[in-house]
Amino acid sequence: MTIKRMHVGPRLSEMAIHNGVVYLAGQVAEDTTLDAAGQTQQILSAIDRLLAEGDSDKTRILQATIYLKSMNDFPALNAVWDKWVVHGHTPPRATVEARLAKSDYLVEIIVTAAQK
């Protein structure tokens, strides 16, 4: 069984595909001057692009893990998430507070999805 890695860098790949499953690396916002809602929107847009590239989409997400710098941003995250996810296709999800790799990151999201 082959593993296809995409957007391979020296430290990580943005995506790996194996056996019909798409695994995304943790996605963070490019513009860290944005608030939690803005960062979440950027991240979800990146997830949409990567899933499309991996022959999947947000209706096929198997699991999502969300890391927040502060749980105070939980309502802002949920407001954006609730508009993004497709009714009837809400994935299993965990949200935790964590110290992220850079102090400007407010949100990081990891997604695993099935291919079409």
Tab-separated table of N, CA, C and O in Angstrom:
chain	number	residue	atom	x	y	z
A	1	MET	N	0.841	-1.172	0.000
A	1	MET	CA	0.000	0.000	0.000
A	1	MET	C	0.888	1.237	0.000
A	1	MET	O	1.780	1.358	0.821
A	2	THR	N	0.580	2.137	-0.891
A	2	THR	CA	1.410	3.326	-1.010
A	2	THR	C	0.860	4.465	-0.145
A	2	THR	O	-0.331	4.543	0.145
A	3	ILE	N	1.765	5.335	0.226
A	3	ILE	CA	1.425	6.559	0.936
A	3	ILE	C	1.809	7.712	0.017
A	3	ILE	O	2.950	7.795	-0.437
A	4	LYS	N	0.852	8.583	-0.253
A	4	LYS	CA	1.115	9.761	-1.087
A	4	LYS	C	1.233	10.961	-0.154
A	4	LYS	O	0.310	11.251	0.606
A	5	ARG	N	2.372	11.642	-0.221
A	5	ARG	CA	2.586	12.833	0.591
A	5	ARG	C	2.566	14.058	-0.315
A	5	ARG	O	3.139	14.027	-1.397
A	6	MET	N	1.912	15.112	0.138
A	6	MET	CA	1.785	16.319	-0.683
A	6	MET	C	2.263	17.533	0.102
A	6	MET	O	2.104	17.588	1.318
A	7	HIS	N	2.836	18.484	-0.640
A	7	HIS	CA	3.403	19.696	-0.029
A	7	HIS	C	4.421	19.302	1.040
A	7	HIS	O	4.318	19.715	2.194
A	8	VAL	N	5.380	18.515	0.609
A	8	VAL	CA	6.398	17.967	1.504
A	8	VAL	C	7.446	19.037	1.796
A	8	VAL	O	7.995	19.650	0.882
A	9	GLY	N	7.700	19.264	3.044
A	9	GLY	CA	8.733	20.199	3.477
A	9	GLY	C	9.791	19.469	4.268
A	9	GLY	O	9.727	18.251	4.443
A	10	PRO	N	10.769	20.199	4.767
A	10	PRO	CA	11.848	19.565	5.516
A	10	PRO	C	11.404	18.990	6.862
A	10	PRO	O	12.015	18.069	7.385
A	11	ARG	N	10.314	19.523	7.410
A	11	ARG	CA	9.860	19.084	8.728
A	11	ARG	C	8.561	18.295	8.679
A	11	ARG	O	8.310	17.423	9.519
A	12	LEU	N	7.690	18.619	7.721
A	12	LEU	CA	6.385	17.951	7.671
A	12	LEU	C	5.799	18.037	6.275
A	12	LEU	O	6.237	18.840	5.454
A	13	SER	N	4.818	17.208	6.034
A	13	SER	CA	4.000	17.272	4.826
A	13	SER	C	2.658	17.875	5.232
A	13	SER	O	2.151	17.595	6.324
A	14	GLU	N	2.076	18.689	4.353
A	14	GLU	CA	0.771	19.275	4.657
A	14	GLU	C	-0.332	18.224	4.618
A	14	GLU	O	-1.368	18.386	5.268
A	15	MET	N	-0.081	17.138	3.840
A	15	MET	CA	-1.132	16.140	3.676
A	15	MET	C	-0.501	14.803	3.322
A	15	MET	O	0.482	14.751	2.587
A	16	ALA	N	-1.084	13.742	3.850
A	16	ALA	CA	-0.727	12.384	3.456
A	16	ALA	C	-2.021	11.649	3.141
A	16	ALA	O	-3.048	11.859	3.803
A	17	ILE	N	-1.970	10.814	2.110
A	17	ILE	CA	-3.140	10.030	1.712
A	17	ILE	C	-2.737	8.562	1.715
A	17	ILE	O	-1.729	8.188	1.108
A	18	HIS	N	-3.529	7.757	2.396
A	18	HIS	CA	-3.257	6.320	2.477
A	18	HIS	C	-4.575	5.576	2.579
A	18	HIS	O	-5.423	5.889	3.419
A	19	ASN	N	-4.730	4.605	1.700
A	19	ASN	CA	-5.881	3.713	1.795
A	19	ASN	C	-7.214	4.465	1.783
A	19	ASN	O	-8.131	4.116	2.526
A	20	GLY	N	-7.301	5.531	0.973
A	20	GLY	CA	-8.548	6.276	0.850
A	20	GLY	C	-8.824	7.261	1.964
A	20	GLY	O	-9.923	7.804	2.061
A	21	VAL	N	-7.822	7.511	2.814
A	21	VAL	CA	-7.987	8.449	3.917
A	21	VAL	C	-6.990	9.590	3.754
A	21	VAL	O	-5.811	9.365	3.484
A	22	VAL	N	-7.477	10.814	3.929
A	22	VAL	CA	-6.667	12.024	3.824
A	22	VAL	C	-6.362	12.519	5.237
A	22	VAL	O	-7.279	12.753	6.032
A	23	TYR	N	-5.081	12.677	5.530
A	23	TYR	CA	-4.621	13.167	6.831
A	23	TYR	C	-3.984	14.539	6.613
A	23	TYR	O	-3.022	14.654	5.853
A	24	LEU	N	-4.517	15.559	7.261
A	24	LEU	CA	-3.933	16.887	7.146
A	24	LEU	C	-3.068	17.190	8.363
A	24	LEU	O	-3.396	16.788	9.478
A	25	ALA	N	-1.996	17.927	8.116
A	25	ALA	CA	-1.192	18.456	9.213
A	25	ALA	C	-2.019	19.520	9.933
A	25	ALA	O	-3.028	20.010	9.399
A	26	GLY	N	-1.610	19.899	11.105
A	26	GLY	CA	-2.281	20.979	11.817
A	26	GLY	C	-2.231	22.247	10.982
A	26	GLY	O	-1.171	22.649	10.520
A	27	GLN	N	-3.387	22.852	10.775
A	27	GLN	CA	-3.488	24.065	9.964
A	27	GLN	C	-3.612	25.281	10.876
A	27	GLN	O	-4.386	25.272	11.837
A	28	VAL	N	-2.816	26.294	10.567
A	28	VAL	CA	-2.843	27.551	11.315
A	28	VAL	C	-3.042	28.697	10.331
A	28	VAL	O	-2.837	28.544	9.126
A	29	ALA	N	-3.436	29.839	10.838
A	29	ALA	CA	-3.681	31.011	9.999
A	29	ALA	C	-2.369	31.582	9.463
A	29	ALA	O	-1.337	31.548	10.140
A	30	GLU	N	-2.423	32.106	8.240
A	30	GLU	CA	-1.282	32.819	7.680
A	30	GLU	C	-1.182	34.217	8.280
A	30	GLU	O	-0.091	34.717	8.507
A	31	ASP	N	-2.327	34.844	8.527
A	31	ASP	CA	-2.348	36.187	9.094
A	31	ASP	C	-2.653	36.090	10.582
A	31	ASP	O	-3.810	35.995	10.996
A	32	THR	N	-1.611	36.129	11.380
A	32	THR	CA	-1.774	35.962	12.827
A	32	THR	C	-2.175	37.256	13.531
A	32	THR	O	-2.306	37.261	14.744
A	33	THR	N	-2.384	38.335	12.749
A	33	THR	CA	-2.901	39.562	13.369
A	33	THR	C	-4.413	39.495	13.524
A	33	THR	O	-4.995	40.330	14.212
A	34	LEU	N	-5.038	38.505	12.898
A	34	LEU	CA	-6.489	38.340	12.996
A	34	LEU	C	-6.892	37.808	14.363
A	34	LEU	O	-6.104	37.124	15.033
A	35	ASP	N	-8.136	38.072	14.745
A	35	ASP	CA	-8.669	37.496	15.974
A	35	ASP	C	-8.985	36.016	15.746
A	35	ASP	O	-8.776	35.484	14.651
A	36	ALA	N	-9.488	35.354	16.767
A	36	ALA	CA	-9.752	33.903	16.666
A	36	ALA	C	-10.733	33.574	15.553
A	36	ALA	O	-10.558	32.589	14.831
A	37	ALA	N	-11.760	34.393	15.370
A	37	ALA	CA	-12.732	34.136	14.302
A	37	ALA	C	-12.058	34.260	12.940
A	37	ALA	O	-12.261	33.420	12.058
A	38	GLY	N	-11.255	35.291	12.754
A	38	GLY	CA	-10.546	35.477	11.487
A	38	GLY	C	-9.556	34.376	11.206
A	38	GLY	O	-9.451	33.887	10.072
A	39	GLN	N	-8.815	33.962	12.233
A	39	GLN	CA	-7.870	32.862	12.053
A	39	GLN	C	-8.617	31.572	11.730
A	39	GLN	O	-8.203	30.811	10.850
A	40	THR	N	-9.730	31.326	12.397
A	40	THR	CA	-10.514	30.122	12.117
A	40	THR	C	-10.991	30.116	10.672
A	40	THR	O	-10.912	29.093	9.982
A	41	GLN	N	-11.475	31.256	10.192
A	41	GLN	CA	-11.941	31.349	8.808
A	41	GLN	C	-10.812	31.028	7.828
A	41	GLN	O	-11.015	30.279	6.865
A	42	GLN	N	-9.627	31.582	8.060
A	42	GLN	CA	-8.483	31.289	7.190
A	42	GLN	C	-8.142	29.805	7.218
A	42	GLN	O	-7.877	29.199	6.184
A	43	ILE	N	-8.151	29.223	8.385
A	43	ILE	CA	-7.813	27.808	8.534
A	43	ILE	C	-8.832	26.933	7.800
A	43	ILE	O	-8.454	26.002	7.079
A	44	LEU	N	-10.103	27.221	7.970
A	44	LEU	CA	-11.132	26.414	7.312
A	44	LEU	C	-11.058	26.547	5.792
A	44	LEU	O	-11.285	25.572	5.072
A	45	SER	N	-10.695	27.706	5.294
A	45	SER	CA	-10.495	27.881	3.849
A	45	SER	C	-9.321	27.033	3.373
A	45	SER	O	-9.388	26.400	2.311
A	46	ALA	N	-8.248	26.998	4.150
A	46	ALA	CA	-7.094	26.165	3.795
A	46	ALA	C	-7.476	24.689	3.817
A	46	ALA	O	-7.073	23.912	2.942
A	47	ILE	N	-8.268	24.286	4.797
A	47	ILE	CA	-8.729	22.895	4.874
A	47	ILE	C	-9.570	22.553	3.652
A	47	ILE	O	-9.391	21.490	3.049
A	48	ASP	N	-10.464	23.447	3.258
A	48	ASP	CA	-11.262	23.218	2.043
A	48	ASP	C	-10.360	22.980	0.834
A	48	ASP	O	-10.591	22.052	0.054
A	49	ARG	N	-9.345	23.834	0.657
A	49	ARG	CA	-8.426	23.702	-0.491
A	49	ARG	C	-7.654	22.385	-0.451
A	49	ARG	O	-7.556	21.678	-1.457
A	50	LEU	N	-7.112	22.052	0.716
A	50	LEU	CA	-6.336	20.817	0.829
A	50	LEU	C	-7.207	19.584	0.616
A	50	LEU	O	-6.799	18.639	-0.068
A	51	LEU	N	-8.395	19.579	1.201
A	51	LEU	CA	-9.279	18.421	1.011
A	51	LEU	C	-9.645	18.258	-0.458
A	51	LEU	O	-9.671	17.132	-0.966
A	52	ALA	N	-9.924	19.352	-1.151
A	52	ALA	CA	-10.238	19.268	-2.584
A	52	ALA	C	-9.051	18.685	-3.342
A	52	ALA	O	-9.226	17.839	-4.231
A	53	GLU	N	-7.861	19.109	-2.994
A	53	GLU	CA	-6.663	18.590	-3.641
A	53	GLU	C	-6.486	17.091	-3.358
A	53	GLU	O	-5.945	16.356	-4.185
A	54	GLY	N	-6.948	16.656	-2.199
A	54	GLY	CA	-6.857	15.250	-1.826
A	54	GLY	C	-8.071	14.440	-2.230
A	54	GLY	O	-8.271	13.327	-1.741
A	55	ASP	N	-8.922	14.984	-3.110
A	55	ASP	CA	-10.140	14.326	-3.587
A	55	ASP	C	-11.096	14.019	-2.431
A	55	ASP	O	-11.596	12.914	-2.280
A	56	SER	N	-11.337	15.049	-1.616
A	56	SER	CA	-12.268	14.934	-0.502
A	56	SER	C	-12.942	16.291	-0.315
A	56	SER	O	-12.722	17.208	-1.098
A	57	ASP	N	-13.753	16.411	0.708
A	57	ASP	CA	-14.349	17.696	1.069
A	57	ASP	C	-14.843	17.629	2.514
A	57	ASP	O	-14.766	16.581	3.159
A	58	LYS	N	-15.356	18.744	3.002
A	58	LYS	CA	-15.731	18.827	4.407
A	58	LYS	C	-16.888	17.894	4.789
A	58	LYS	O	-17.066	17.611	5.974
A	59	THR	N	-17.664	17.398	3.828
A	59	THR	CA	-18.730	16.450	4.158
A	59	THR	C	-18.170	15.062	4.446
A	59	THR	O	-18.892	14.189	4.911
A	60	ARG	N	-16.875	14.869	4.178
A	60	ARG	CA	-16.255	13.557	4.341
A	60	ARG	C	-15.252	13.519	5.500
A	60	ARG	O	-14.485	12.581	5.644
A	61	ILE	N	-15.290	14.561	6.337
A	61	ILE	CA	-14.376	14.602	7.486
A	61	ILE	C	-14.755	13.507	8.470
A	61	ILE	O	-15.919	13.374	8.865
A	62	LEU	N	-13.766	12.735	8.840
A	62	LEU	CA	-13.961	11.641	9.791
A	62	LEU	C	-13.747	12.100	11.231
A	62	LEU	O	-14.367	11.573	12.152
A	63	GLN	N	-12.841	13.082	11.403
A	63	GLN	CA	-12.533	13.561	12.741
A	63	GLN	C	-11.802	14.893	12.647
A	63	GLN	O	-11.009	15.107	11.732
A	64	ALA	N	-12.066	15.768	13.608
A	64	ALA	CA	-11.356	17.044	13.697
A	64	ALA	C	-10.868	17.233	15.129
A	64	ALA	O	-11.588	16.929	16.087
A	65	THR	N	-9.644	17.739	15.250
A	65	THR	CA	-9.096	18.108	16.545
A	65	THR	C	-8.736	19.578	16.473
A	65	THR	O	-8.035	20.002	15.554
A	66	ILE	N	-9.234	20.339	17.426
A	66	ILE	CA	-9.034	21.782	17.434
A	66	ILE	C	-8.291	22.168	18.703
A	66	ILE	O	-8.674	21.771	19.807
A	67	TYR	N	-7.242	22.959	18.498
A	67	TYR	CA	-6.457	23.482	19.612
A	67	TYR	C	-6.669	24.990	19.681
A	67	TYR	O	-6.557	25.683	18.665
A	68	LEU	N	-6.986	25.481	20.854
A	68	LEU	CA	-7.165	26.911	21.083
A	68	LEU	C	-6.121	27.402	22.075
A	68	LEU	O	-5.847	26.720	23.071
A	69	LYS	N	-5.583	28.578	21.794
A	69	LYS	CA	-4.661	29.189	22.756
A	69	LYS	C	-5.395	29.463	24.064
A	69	LYS	O	-4.843	29.300	25.142
A	70	SER	N	-6.660	29.879	23.935
A	70	SER	CA	-7.477	30.169	25.114
A	70	SER	C	-8.901	29.693	24.872
A	70	SER	O	-9.486	29.980	23.822
A	71	MET	N	-9.470	29.024	25.850
A	71	MET	CA	-10.866	28.595	25.731
A	71	MET	C	-11.819	29.793	25.714
A	71	MET	O	-12.985	29.641	25.364
A	72	ASN	N	-11.317	30.980	26.020
A	72	ASN	CA	-12.143	32.181	25.885
A	72	ASN	C	-12.548	32.405	24.430
A	72	ASN	O	-13.533	33.097	24.162
A	73	ASP	N	-11.783	31.824	23.483
A	73	ASP	CA	-12.083	31.957	22.058
A	73	ASP	C	-13.026	30.871	21.538
A	73	ASP	O	-13.354	30.847	20.353
A	74	PHE	N	-13.486	29.998	22.417
A	74	PHE	CA	-14.371	28.905	22.018
A	74	PHE	C	-15.643	29.405	21.320
A	74	PHE	O	-16.010	28.887	20.261
A	75	PRO	N	-16.329	30.434	21.843
A	75	PRO	CA	-17.527	30.925	21.147
A	75	PRO	C	-17.211	31.494	19.754
A	75	PRO	O	-17.980	31.266	18.808
A	76	ALA	N	-16.114	32.210	19.601
A	76	ALA	CA	-15.737	32.768	18.292
A	76	ALA	C	-15.433	31.654	17.299
A	76	ALA	O	-15.866	31.693	16.141
A	77	LEU	N	-14.708	30.644	17.747
A	77	LEU	CA	-14.415	29.480	16.913
A	77	LEU	C	-15.715	28.822	16.471
A	77	LEU	O	-15.926	28.562	15.282
A	78	ASN	N	-16.609	28.563	17.411
A	78	ASN	CA	-17.863	27.869	17.099
A	78	ASN	C	-18.747	28.671	16.152
A	78	ASN	O	-19.432	28.088	15.305
A	79	ALA	N	-18.739	29.986	16.260
A	79	ALA	CA	-19.562	30.808	15.369
A	79	ALA	C	-19.133	30.619	13.917
A	79	ALA	O	-19.973	30.489	13.019
A	80	VAL	N	-17.818	30.566	13.678
A	80	VAL	CA	-17.311	30.360	12.314
A	80	VAL	C	-17.502	28.909	11.897
A	80	VAL	O	-17.952	28.625	10.784
A	81	TRP	N	-17.181	27.981	12.774
A	81	TRP	CA	-17.318	26.548	12.493
A	81	TRP	C	-18.758	26.201	12.111
A	81	TRP	O	-19.002	25.494	11.135
A	82	ASP	N	-19.719	26.708	12.898
A	82	ASP	CA	-21.124	26.371	12.670
A	82	ASP	C	-21.622	26.833	11.298
A	82	ASP	O	-22.492	26.198	10.704
A	83	LYS	N	-21.084	27.925	10.787
A	83	LYS	CA	-21.449	28.395	9.446
A	83	LYS	C	-20.765	27.576	8.358
A	83	LYS	O	-21.255	27.494	7.236
A	84	TRP	N	-19.624	26.976	8.681
A	84	TRP	CA	-18.808	26.247	7.695
A	84	TRP	C	-19.250	24.803	7.529
A	84	TRP	O	-19.355	24.297	6.426
A	85	VAL	N	-19.514	24.111	8.633
A	85	VAL	CA	-19.819	22.681	8.537
A	85	VAL	C	-21.182	22.480	7.906
A	85	VAL	O	-22.062	23.326	8.016
A	86	VAL	N	-21.303	21.368	7.227
A	86	VAL	CA	-22.539	21.048	6.505
A	86	VAL	C	-23.478	20.282	7.438
A	86	VAL	O	-23.100	19.266	8.028
A	87	HIS	N	-24.715	20.797	7.557
A	87	HIS	CA	-25.722	20.148	8.396
A	87	HIS	C	-25.855	18.673	7.993
A	87	HIS	O	-25.931	18.347	6.814
A	88	GLY	N	-25.848	17.809	8.982
A	88	GLY	CA	-25.951	16.380	8.714
A	88	GLY	C	-24.606	15.712	8.477
A	88	GLY	O	-24.528	14.493	8.363
A	89	HIS	N	-23.543	16.511	8.386
A	89	HIS	CA	-22.196	15.975	8.160
A	89	HIS	C	-21.212	16.488	9.209
A	89	HIS	O	-20.013	16.570	8.957
A	90	THR	N	-21.726	16.858	10.374
A	90	THR	CA	-20.832	17.348	11.423
A	90	THR	C	-19.962	16.190	11.920
A	90	THR	O	-20.476	15.137	12.297
A	91	PRO	N	-18.637	16.373	11.895
A	91	PRO	CA	-17.745	15.273	12.262
A	91	PRO	C	-17.553	15.165	13.775
A	91	PRO	O	-17.807	16.125	14.512
A	92	PRO	N	-17.079	14.017	14.231
A	92	PRO	CA	-16.616	13.936	15.611
A	92	PRO	C	-15.515	14.987	15.796
A	92	PRO	O	-14.714	15.208	14.884
A	93	ARG	N	-15.493	15.619	16.959
A	93	ARG	CA	-14.573	16.736	17.142
A	93	ARG	C	-14.165	16.835	18.600
A	93	ARG	O	-14.965	16.573	19.495
A	94	ALA	N	-12.915	17.225	18.815
A	94	ALA	CA	-12.437	17.551	20.152
A	94	ALA	C	-11.828	18.945	20.086
A	94	ALA	O	-11.193	19.309	19.097
A	95	THR	N	-12.042	19.727	21.139
A	95	THR	CA	-11.459	21.056	21.226
A	95	THR	C	-10.793	21.175	22.583
A	95	THR	O	-11.429	20.932	23.613
A	96	VAL	N	-9.509	21.551	22.556
A	96	VAL	CA	-8.751	21.660	23.797
A	96	VAL	C	-7.948	22.957	23.809
A	96	VAL	O	-7.610	23.504	22.759
A	97	GLU	N	-7.656	23.418	24.989
A	97	GLU	CA	-6.762	24.562	25.145
A	97	GLU	C	-5.335	24.030	25.184
A	97	GLU	O	-5.057	23.030	25.843
A	98	ALA	N	-4.445	24.720	24.448
A	98	ALA	CA	-3.067	24.247	24.364
A	98	ALA	C	-2.119	25.409	24.082
A	98	ALA	O	-2.512	26.421	23.508
A	99	ARG	N	-0.880	25.234	24.465
A	99	ARG	CA	0.156	26.183	24.077
A	99	ARG	C	0.554	25.828	22.650
A	99	ARG	O	1.019	24.721	22.385
A	100	LEU	N	0.349	26.754	21.715
A	100	LEU	CA	0.621	26.504	20.307
A	100	LEU	C	2.059	26.880	19.970
A	100	LEU	O	2.747	27.525	20.760
A	101	ALA	N	2.512	26.469	18.792
A	101	ALA	CA	3.915	26.606	18.407
A	101	ALA	C	4.405	28.052	18.405
A	101	ALA	O	5.576	28.306	18.684
A	102	LYS	N	3.536	28.989	18.048
A	102	LYS	CA	3.882	30.415	18.066
A	102	LYS	C	2.846	31.157	18.894
A	102	LYS	O	1.655	30.841	18.831
A	103	SER	N	3.278	32.150	19.613
A	103	SER	CA	2.362	32.866	20.515
A	103	SER	C	1.248	33.597	19.776
A	103	SER	O	0.200	33.860	20.356
A	104	ASP	N	1.446	33.906	18.484
A	104	ASP	CA	0.413	34.596	17.705
A	104	ASP	C	-0.674	33.662	17.188
A	104	ASP	O	-1.720	34.130	16.743
A	105	TYR	N	-0.428	32.365	17.212
A	105	TYR	CA	-1.453	31.414	16.786
A	105	TYR	C	-2.517	31.324	17.872
A	105	TYR	O	-2.218	31.071	19.031
A	106	LEU	N	-3.760	31.507	17.469
A	106	LEU	CA	-4.876	31.389	18.402
A	106	LEU	C	-5.638	30.085	18.215
A	106	LEU	O	-6.297	29.619	19.139
A	107	VAL	N	-5.533	29.512	17.008
A	107	VAL	CA	-6.290	28.316	16.646
A	107	VAL	C	-5.408	27.427	15.772
A	107	VAL	O	-4.665	27.922	14.918
A	108	GLU	N	-5.505	26.122	15.971
A	108	GLU	CA	-4.898	25.135	15.071
A	108	GLU	C	-5.891	23.998	14.925
A	108	GLU	O	-6.491	23.563	15.913
A	109	ILE	N	-6.071	23.533	13.687
A	109	ILE	CA	-7.057	22.480	13.424
A	109	ILE	C	-6.414	21.358	12.626
A	109	ILE	O	-5.751	21.607	11.618
A	110	ILE	N	-6.641	20.131	13.081
A	110	ILE	CA	-6.189	18.925	12.386
A	110	ILE	C	-7.432	18.166	11.927
A	110	ILE	O	-8.383	18.000	12.695
A	111	VAL	N	-7.400	17.709	10.672
A	111	VAL	CA	-8.551	17.012	10.094
A	111	VAL	C	-8.100	15.712	9.437
A	111	VAL	O	-7.038	15.662	8.802
A	112	THR	N	-8.920	14.699	9.568
A	112	THR	CA	-8.784	13.442	8.850
A	112	THR	C	-10.090	13.245	8.079
A	112	THR	O	-11.172	13.424	8.652
A	113	ALA	N	-9.983	12.886	6.788
A	113	ALA	CA	-11.190	12.767	5.963
A	113	ALA	C	-11.082	11.581	5.006
A	113	ALA	O	-9.975	11.174	4.640
A	114	ALA	N	-12.218	11.067	4.603
A	114	ALA	CA	-12.273	10.010	3.587
A	114	ALA	C	-12.236	10.648	2.196
A	114	ALA	O	-12.796	11.719	1.995
A	115	GLN	N	-11.593	9.958	1.264
A	115	GLN	CA	-11.636	10.410	-0.127
A	115	GLN	C	-13.005	10.095	-0.701
A	115	GLN	O	-13.746	9.262	-0.183
A	116	LYS	N	-13.322	10.747	-1.813
A	116	LYS	CA	-14.600	10.513	-2.488
A	116	LYS	C	-14.580	9.181	-3.200
A	116	LYS	O	-13.583	8.637	-3.543
